[in-house]
Amino acid sequence: MRNGSVPDIVVRRLPLYLRTLRQLQREGHRTISSEELAQLLGVTAAQIRRDLSFFGRFGKQGYGYAVAALIHELEVVLHLDRLWNVALVGYGKLGQAIAHYGEFEPNGFRITAIFAKSPEHIGQIVNGIVVLPETEIDRVVREQGIRIGIIAVPLNAAQEVADKLVAGGVRAILNYAPTVLHVPPGITVREIDPISALQSMTFYLHDRHDASRNGQDEQSFADIMKRSPAGKRPAAH
Amino acid sequence: MRNGSVPDIVVRRLPLYLRTLRQLQREGHRTISSEELAQLLGVTAAQIRRDLSFFGRFGKQGYGYAVAALIHELEVVLHLDRLWNVALVGYGKLGQAIAHYGEFEPNGFRITAIFAKSPEHIGQIVNGIVVLPETEIDRVVREQGIRIGIIAVPLNAAQEVADKLVAGGVRAILNYAPTVLHVPPGITVREIDPISALQSMTFYLHDRHDASRNGQDEQSFADIMKRSPAGKRPAAH
DNA sequence: TGGTGTGAATACTTTCACAGCC
DNA sequence: GGCTGTGAAAGTATTCACACCA
């Protein structure tokens, strides 16, 4: 298994492949071709084959990929053949929603430490763990050997929290705060930013008068049903 | 203002520029150079200048950009000089968190329709609007001229909901369900997928034994403090 | 026959570097 | 003098297309 230097954009696609493969496995598929997988994902078959080839030769000519085997390979590549402990910082509305989100646990992540600033939250027990003050971040993250942090604090506190997480040993941060975090080299950050996502989509929407025009420059329902894969690059208008 | 065909990757960065500019304005800055803005965002100055040049010539040589004017230009380009009505589908834990998230409204988006499947949610009143059954999506979205939908339903229902939104006239979808949506050309979809984000970061983390090794192949705190902008492309290991 | 893995070609994106302007 | 806007160059990513193999 090569690994030299895989482009980050490839790494980001692997979880999507994994997710779809697991779905296929649940549905009883034993095998899949790059072409079929590509259809499901709305990408090209060549891209899937190229992406996977960074890590090994997992397919069989004239046959495709064995679903279970490919799932396993991806889990190994992504280090998902284990459970990762995660620290959550922030226990306001957003932090609470994250703490109770049921999808982390079955996908390889367990929140094992929660930190809050507000005295009203500190001391609460959530999923069997006690909400601690943010001053404890360094100690607890270090003691538990936590490598992944989730930031769900307000804008102004986010950088400070990131610093504390990194000081404690965190090397990957999922950032829900609407700000760019500055971190040392070697630390990975991914943003969750629904506002920016919405704001970039409105670029492709016409102005308010659209709302009242009906049927005219609208696509017909028949047109609409010629569905294509969800484009990262939306139609040119 | 040119507009011919702007790369989607450029469009996606504009909200980040806007966000930072608004922050600068709040702090009293009147003017900013591409270099300063680049520092704040962790990108290059050339990239910012090139991105903005797709839409016009907003800067002044020897001076930089007027913050207020640039904010206005970006709002116009992104069609954020108005308030957009949004339909939310799904009112489970995730949908409720979205409905009560305070950042949509001040950023140009107002949830004006909420749809649920479960009878226990239908009829509830949220922010002054009644939660409706999903069978009403087509009618209500059409009547209100809604162009933006947020999907917060379980995996299995997501495609069906997307179809209904599109049939009603929605042309931009923010998808929280962990699945690729297939939509007709001209419809824009953005994914919010914290699981995939986490799973792509673990690629860069070493195995479980890291947790107990302390100080050895760790970066020192001093090293760590040589912070660099949060990289989209994490350090090669 | 059917489908992978991958060189080569193409397409896209970023960065350099500097003329030109305030 | 300082900073933009942008050709040209460099760097990345995707797609084509086919040798090769089960």
XYZ file of C-alpha atoms (C1' of nucleotides) in Angstrom:
518
model
C 0.000 0.000 0.000
C 1.569 3.200 -1.261
C 0.922 6.349 0.694
C 3.648 8.788 -0.282
C 1.667 11.947 -0.544
C -2.021 11.609 -1.193
C -3.829 14.803 -2.183
C -6.126 16.021 0.553
C -8.971 16.275 -1.923
C -8.711 12.526 -2.431
C -8.667 11.894 1.312
C -11.851 13.914 1.681
C -13.663 11.722 -0.809
C -12.796 8.435 0.860
C -15.448 8.752 3.593
C -18.082 9.194 0.907
C -16.965 6.009 -0.777
C -16.985 4.230 2.552
C -20.464 5.459 3.414
C -21.872 4.296 0.104
C -20.119 0.944 0.280
C -21.542 0.304 3.739
C -24.981 1.140 2.418
C -24.465 -1.301 -0.452
C -23.309 -3.962 1.949
C -26.441 -3.485 4.061
C -28.478 -3.995 0.906
C -26.696 -7.278 0.276
C -24.310 -6.350 -2.541
C -21.152 -8.451 -2.602
C -19.424 -6.722 -5.451
C -19.464 -3.363 -7.242
C -17.822 -1.825 -10.278
C -16.307 1.646 -10.292
C -18.986 2.593 -12.818
C -21.887 1.599 -10.551
C -20.335 3.285 -7.536
C -19.729 6.386 -9.622
C -23.409 6.550 -10.571
C -24.442 6.397 -6.945
C -21.989 9.101 -5.949
C -22.416 11.395 -8.914
C -18.744 11.296 -9.874
C -16.814 9.623 -12.682
C -15.663 6.022 -12.572
C -12.149 7.098 -13.526
C -11.988 9.319 -10.477
C -12.907 6.490 -8.163
C -10.371 4.152 -9.720
C -7.670 6.804 -9.583
C -8.479 7.710 -5.974
C -8.341 4.103 -4.814
C -5.140 3.469 -6.741
C -3.306 5.834 -4.393
C -3.648 3.187 -1.707
C -3.424 -0.108 -3.498
C -4.908 -2.338 -6.162
C -8.153 -3.429 -4.619
C -10.159 -4.320 -7.721
C -10.323 -7.347 -9.929
C -10.463 -6.971 -13.701
C -13.696 -8.032 -15.292
C -15.319 -8.197 -11.881
C -15.052 -4.973 -9.914
C -14.434 -4.543 -6.222
C -15.434 -6.895 -3.410
C -17.583 -4.672 -1.215
C -16.560 -6.091 2.158
C -12.877 -6.088 1.298
C -12.942 -2.536 0.007
C -14.749 -1.353 3.126
C -12.022 -2.928 5.180
C -9.257 -1.341 3.132
C -10.818 2.103 3.459
C -11.249 1.658 7.190
C -7.577 0.820 7.504
C -6.486 3.732 5.316
C -8.636 6.181 7.249
C -7.717 4.670 10.619
C -11.349 3.867 11.250
C -10.617 0.338 12.416
C -10.843 1.683 15.969
C -12.951 4.036 18.089
C -11.678 7.598 18.500
C -12.264 9.609 21.650
C -13.376 13.155 21.004
C -13.469 16.303 23.132
C -16.423 18.638 22.668
C -15.976 22.246 23.714
C -19.095 24.361 24.070
C -22.373 23.249 25.529
C -24.808 25.886 24.370
C -27.595 24.988 21.973
C -25.190 23.876 19.277
C -22.954 21.917 21.623
C -25.956 20.152 23.115
C -27.204 19.182 19.679
C -23.768 17.781 18.856
C -23.547 15.906 22.151
C -26.853 14.209 21.426
C -26.273 13.588 17.742
C -26.560 9.856 17.342
C -24.315 9.405 14.315
C -20.879 9.877 15.847
C -20.839 6.694 17.883
C -21.744 4.231 15.089
C -19.228 5.917 12.810
C -16.130 5.609 14.909
C -16.238 8.578 17.274
C -17.176 8.823 20.942
C -17.432 12.067 22.831
C -15.602 11.354 26.074
C -15.081 14.874 27.359
C -17.312 17.940 27.293
C -16.243 21.419 28.310
C -18.334 24.505 28.923
C -17.784 28.019 30.157
C -21.168 28.799 31.687
C -21.593 27.712 35.356
C -25.131 26.594 34.546
C -23.751 23.862 32.303
C -20.700 22.815 34.267
C -21.403 19.756 36.373
C -24.280 18.506 34.251
C -24.069 14.862 33.365
C -24.389 14.001 29.669
C -24.221 10.445 28.367
C -22.581 9.524 31.635
C -19.858 12.156 31.525
C -19.586 15.347 33.549
C -19.424 18.700 31.809
C -16.153 20.308 32.916
C -14.988 23.901 32.917
C -12.893 24.979 29.935
C -9.943 25.533 32.235
C -9.666 21.745 32.451
C -9.186 21.235 28.711
C -5.434 20.875 28.772
C -5.338 18.412 31.672
C -8.217 16.186 30.577
C -7.326 16.059 26.893
C -3.783 15.161 27.833
C -4.812 12.499 30.357
C -7.254 10.835 27.984
C -4.855 11.102 25.036
C -7.582 12.760 22.986
C -6.527 13.642 19.435
C -9.785 15.092 18.067
C -11.669 18.162 19.241
C -14.994 19.673 18.255
C -15.386 23.406 18.722
C -18.929 24.652 19.291
C -18.311 27.903 21.126
C -19.131 31.454 20.016
C -16.947 33.202 17.482
C -14.916 35.144 20.005
C -13.893 32.156 22.073
C -13.032 29.808 19.231
C -9.369 30.653 18.708
C -8.615 30.505 22.411
C -10.292 27.114 22.671
C -8.397 25.846 19.644
C -5.146 26.886 21.310
C -6.046 25.012 24.478
C -7.025 21.873 22.588
C -3.800 21.924 20.614
C -1.765 22.531 23.751
C -3.397 19.442 25.268
C -2.429 17.317 22.280
C -5.380 17.529 19.901
C -4.329 17.207 16.278
C -7.651 17.354 14.417
C -10.363 19.941 14.939
C -13.913 20.042 13.681
C -14.821 23.702 13.858
C -18.451 24.834 14.023
C -17.531 28.436 14.868
C -17.758 30.825 11.920
C -14.105 31.800 11.913
C -10.824 30.657 10.428
C -8.702 29.032 13.105
C -4.968 29.550 13.089
C -3.209 26.371 14.145
C 0.328 25.018 13.972
C 1.509 22.934 11.027
C 0.442 19.329 11.319
C -2.940 20.120 12.824
C -5.934 19.465 10.587
C -9.035 21.635 10.710
C -12.350 21.128 8.939
C -15.125 23.686 9.009
C -18.837 23.065 9.401
C -20.376 26.220 8.083
C -23.999 26.104 6.970
C -24.202 29.878 6.618
C -21.374 30.018 4.101
C -22.889 27.070 2.283
C -26.205 28.878 1.939
C -24.543 32.152 1.019
C -22.593 30.526 -1.770
C -25.727 28.946 -3.205
C -27.628 32.218 -3.448
C -25.067 33.276 -6.036
C -26.840 30.913 -8.418
C -30.349 32.124 -7.557
C -31.966 34.977 -9.383
C -33.480 37.963 -7.662
C -36.624 38.354 -5.591
C -38.922 38.768 -8.567
C -38.427 35.126 -9.317
C -40.652 34.299 -6.430
C -43.719 35.682 -8.131
C -42.936 34.530 -11.665
C -44.447 31.122 -11.959
C -43.983 28.680 -14.784
C -42.313 31.178 -17.083
C -38.606 30.787 -16.806
C -39.165 27.884 -14.455
C -38.072 24.450 -15.513
C -40.981 22.149 -16.196
C -41.478 19.209 -13.915
C -40.655 16.940 -16.838
C -37.336 18.716 -17.364
C -36.684 18.500 -13.704
C -37.088 14.767 -13.647
C -34.152 14.310 -16.006
C -32.164 14.221 -12.867
C -28.432 14.243 -12.847
C -26.022 13.703 -9.957
C -25.967 16.564 -7.477
C -23.360 18.833 -8.928
C -20.596 20.409 -6.937
C -20.466 22.725 -9.884
C -23.992 23.884 -10.389
C -25.381 24.629 -13.814
C -24.130 27.729 -15.523
C -27.018 30.129 -15.895
C -19.283 43.679 -13.356
C -18.326 40.619 -15.381
C -19.941 37.361 -14.503
C -19.536 35.082 -17.517
C -18.555 31.884 -15.814
C -17.082 32.105 -12.368
C -15.565 28.890 -10.981
C -17.675 27.429 -8.212
C -14.620 27.187 -6.014
C -14.345 30.964 -6.173
C -18.032 31.396 -5.341
C -17.602 29.236 -2.276
C -14.867 31.483 -0.929
C -16.820 34.693 -1.239
C -18.886 34.118 1.925
C -15.663 33.722 3.880
C -14.401 37.034 2.594
C -17.733 38.617 3.432
C -17.738 37.201 6.937
C -14.255 38.481 7.645
C -14.959 41.888 6.157
C -18.045 42.289 8.337
C -15.953 41.390 11.344
C -13.365 43.987 10.349
C -16.077 46.563 9.896
C -17.428 45.842 13.369
C -13.922 46.438 14.705
C -13.836 49.817 13.002
C -11.593 49.135 10.007
C -12.318 51.358 7.040
C -9.844 49.871 4.622
C -7.935 46.621 4.103
C -5.286 45.330 1.747
C -5.456 41.941 0.086
C -2.379 41.007 2.085
C -3.983 41.757 5.454
C -7.190 39.977 4.528
C -5.155 37.015 3.311
C -3.409 36.750 6.686
C -6.718 36.665 8.499
C -8.118 34.008 6.182
C -5.034 31.862 5.814
C -4.925 32.184 2.036
C -2.687 34.102 -0.370
C -3.208 37.720 -1.284
C -3.008 36.848 -4.963
C -5.903 34.466 -4.573
C -8.092 37.113 -3.018
C -7.234 39.641 -5.710
C -7.866 37.104 -8.465
C -11.157 35.970 -6.923
C -12.469 39.503 -6.600
C -11.340 40.370 -10.107
C -13.944 37.967 -11.493
C -16.602 40.437 -10.427
C -15.054 43.855 -10.867
C -12.252 46.157 -9.884
C -13.057 46.994 -6.342
C -9.631 47.981 -5.020
C -7.585 51.132 -5.214
C -3.867 50.977 -5.966
C -1.625 52.006 -3.140
C -4.573 51.885 -0.771
C -6.395 48.581 -0.729
C -10.121 47.939 -0.517
C -12.732 50.097 1.189
C -14.297 47.672 3.653
C -17.865 48.941 3.476
C -17.848 49.148 -0.300
C -16.424 45.667 -0.709
C -19.005 44.246 1.672
C -21.691 45.826 -0.441
C -20.245 44.459 -3.671
C -20.063 40.947 -2.269
C -23.632 41.168 -1.006
C -24.780 42.148 -4.459
C -22.771 39.406 -6.162
C -24.070 36.761 -3.772
C -27.629 38.135 -3.845
C -27.468 38.765 -0.128
C -28.920 42.251 -0.405
C -32.280 40.732 0.518
C -33.759 38.172 2.921
C -34.306 34.645 1.579
C -37.155 32.461 2.744
C -36.120 28.903 3.494
C -38.043 25.652 3.909
C -36.836 23.227 6.566
C -37.809 19.588 6.172
C -37.367 17.336 9.174
C -38.112 18.232 12.749
C -36.337 15.572 14.728
C -33.401 16.462 16.971
C -31.370 17.813 14.093
C -34.232 19.736 12.530
C -35.083 21.305 15.874
C -31.510 22.397 16.375
C -31.526 23.978 12.927
C -34.865 25.684 13.530
C -33.491 27.271 16.675
C -30.051 28.113 15.325
C -29.762 31.857 15.703
C -27.328 32.541 12.862
C -29.576 32.131 9.835
C -31.705 35.204 10.406
C -28.878 37.767 10.802
C -27.151 36.315 7.764
C -29.889 36.643 5.229
C -32.044 33.542 5.703
C -35.395 33.080 7.409
C -37.039 29.735 7.909
C -40.649 30.355 6.871
C -41.873 26.792 6.484
C -41.173 23.657 8.481
C -42.267 20.177 7.481
C -42.271 16.972 9.499
C -43.459 13.426 9.062
C -44.162 12.426 12.651
C -47.678 13.304 13.934
C -46.160 14.314 17.252
C -44.376 17.219 15.561
C -47.018 18.292 13.065
C -49.038 21.201 14.372
C -46.387 22.428 16.776
C -45.722 26.131 16.553
C -42.084 27.160 16.114
C -40.999 30.783 15.836
C -44.585 31.603 14.996
C -44.964 29.090 12.196
C -46.865 25.822 12.217
C -45.067 22.569 11.496
C -46.814 21.041 8.466
C -46.912 17.501 7.132
C -44.432 16.660 4.393
C -47.307 16.123 1.978
C -47.728 19.902 1.965
C -44.217 20.627 0.696
C -45.130 21.131 -2.928
C -48.072 23.447 -2.260
C -46.449 25.603 0.427
C -43.065 25.953 -1.245
C -44.822 26.966 -4.448
C -47.159 29.439 -2.744
C -44.369 31.109 -0.805
C -42.028 31.101 -3.799
C -39.369 29.434 -1.686
C -36.106 28.779 -3.528
C -33.992 27.276 -0.740
C -34.577 24.071 1.196
C -32.808 22.481 4.143
C -33.035 18.713 4.432
C -32.748 17.298 7.945
C -34.522 13.977 7.587
C -33.121 10.459 7.949
C -31.057 8.941 5.167
C -33.890 6.946 3.636
C -36.259 9.861 3.250
C -33.773 12.395 1.914
C -34.049 11.740 -1.824
C -37.820 11.724 -1.733
C -37.841 15.017 0.143
C -35.369 16.519 -2.312
C -37.669 15.522 -5.172
C -40.631 17.197 -3.489
C -38.698 20.382 -2.791
C -37.488 20.568 -6.376
C -40.984 19.883 -7.687
C -42.220 22.815 -5.616
C -39.623 25.136 -7.101
C -36.641 24.923 -4.759
C -33.353 25.465 -6.571
C -30.807 25.295 -3.745
C -30.603 22.575 -1.119
C -28.583 22.401 2.051
C -28.404 18.700 2.791
C -27.723 17.415 6.314
C -28.583 13.815 5.410
C -25.568 11.572 4.848
C -26.327 10.740 1.247
C -25.649 12.103 -2.203
C -28.803 13.677 -3.615
C -29.587 13.324 -7.295
C -31.134 16.494 -8.604
C -31.809 17.997 -12.025
C -29.303 20.278 -13.713
C -29.492 23.819 -12.419
C -30.181 22.810 -8.837
C -27.358 23.456 -6.376
C -26.700 21.158 -3.433
C -24.270 21.628 -0.561
C -23.616 18.961 2.031
C -23.199 19.408 5.758
C -21.456 16.243 6.825
C -19.564 16.272 10.110
C -19.024 12.508 10.037
C -17.188 12.623 6.717
C -15.204 15.608 7.942
C -14.059 13.676 11.009
C -13.402 10.521 9.027
C -11.176 12.362 6.591
C -9.150 13.892 9.413
C -8.356 10.553 11.028
C -6.358 9.737 7.908
C -3.741 12.145 9.248
C -3.758 10.745 12.786
C -1.521 7.912 13.816
C -2.762 4.805 15.546
C -4.042 4.232 19.046
C -0.610 3.906 20.603
C -0.203 7.613 20.127
C -2.486 8.143 23.042
C -0.043 6.754 25.550
C 3.148 8.136 24.029
C 3.597 11.485 25.622
C 6.116 14.132 24.706
C 8.136 11.905 22.429
C 7.033 12.451 18.925
C 4.742 15.175 20.135
C 5.360 18.707 19.030
C 6.541 20.927 21.823
C 4.297 23.706 22.961
C 6.860 26.156 21.592
C 6.711 24.518 18.173
C 2.994 24.552 18.360
C 2.887 28.240 18.963
C 4.510 28.922 15.605
C 0.992 28.874 14.349
C 0.146 28.995 10.700
C -3.199 29.497 9.035
C -5.537 26.527 9.353
C -4.617 24.468 6.340
C -7.119 22.894 4.018
C -4.195 20.707 3.102
C -2.804 19.390 6.338
C 0.844 18.795 6.903
C 2.355 15.816 5.150
C 3.481 13.327 7.763
C -16.261 -10.086 -22.051
C -16.059 -6.709 -18.683
C -13.733 -3.942 -15.872
C -9.272 -2.432 -13.515
C -5.063 0.550 -13.185
C -2.612 4.068 -15.189
C 0.289 6.848 -18.767
C -0.840 10.796 -21.411
C -3.776 14.609 -22.423
C -6.721 17.967 -20.904
C -8.783 21.081 -17.769
C -8.708 23.764 -13.851
C -6.538 26.470 -9.999
C -3.010 28.882 -7.810
C 0.978 31.590 -7.667
C 4.446 34.633 -9.551
C 5.830 38.871 -10.782
C 5.295 43.243 -12.581
C 3.094 47.178 -15.337
C 0.288 50.589 -14.061
C -2.165 53.653 -11.183
C -3.416 56.418 -6.916
C 5.664 54.016 -2.150
C 2.283 50.894 -1.888
C -0.961 47.965 -3.590
C -4.126 46.438 -7.297
C -5.303 43.638 -11.422
C -3.746 40.335 -14.463
C -0.802 37.970 -18.225
C 2.104 34.077 -18.017
C 3.992 30.153 -15.567
C 3.585 26.561 -12.470
C 1.147 23.336 -10.047
C -3.036 20.184 -9.293
C -6.840 17.476 -10.516
C -9.725 15.124 -13.712
C -10.707 12.604 -17.698
C -9.533 9.871 -21.687
C -8.480 5.767 -23.592
C -6.329 1.497 -23.738
C -3.000 -2.365 -22.376
C -3.816 -5.899 -19.694
C -5.871 -9.345 -16.921
C -9.491 -12.725 -14.517
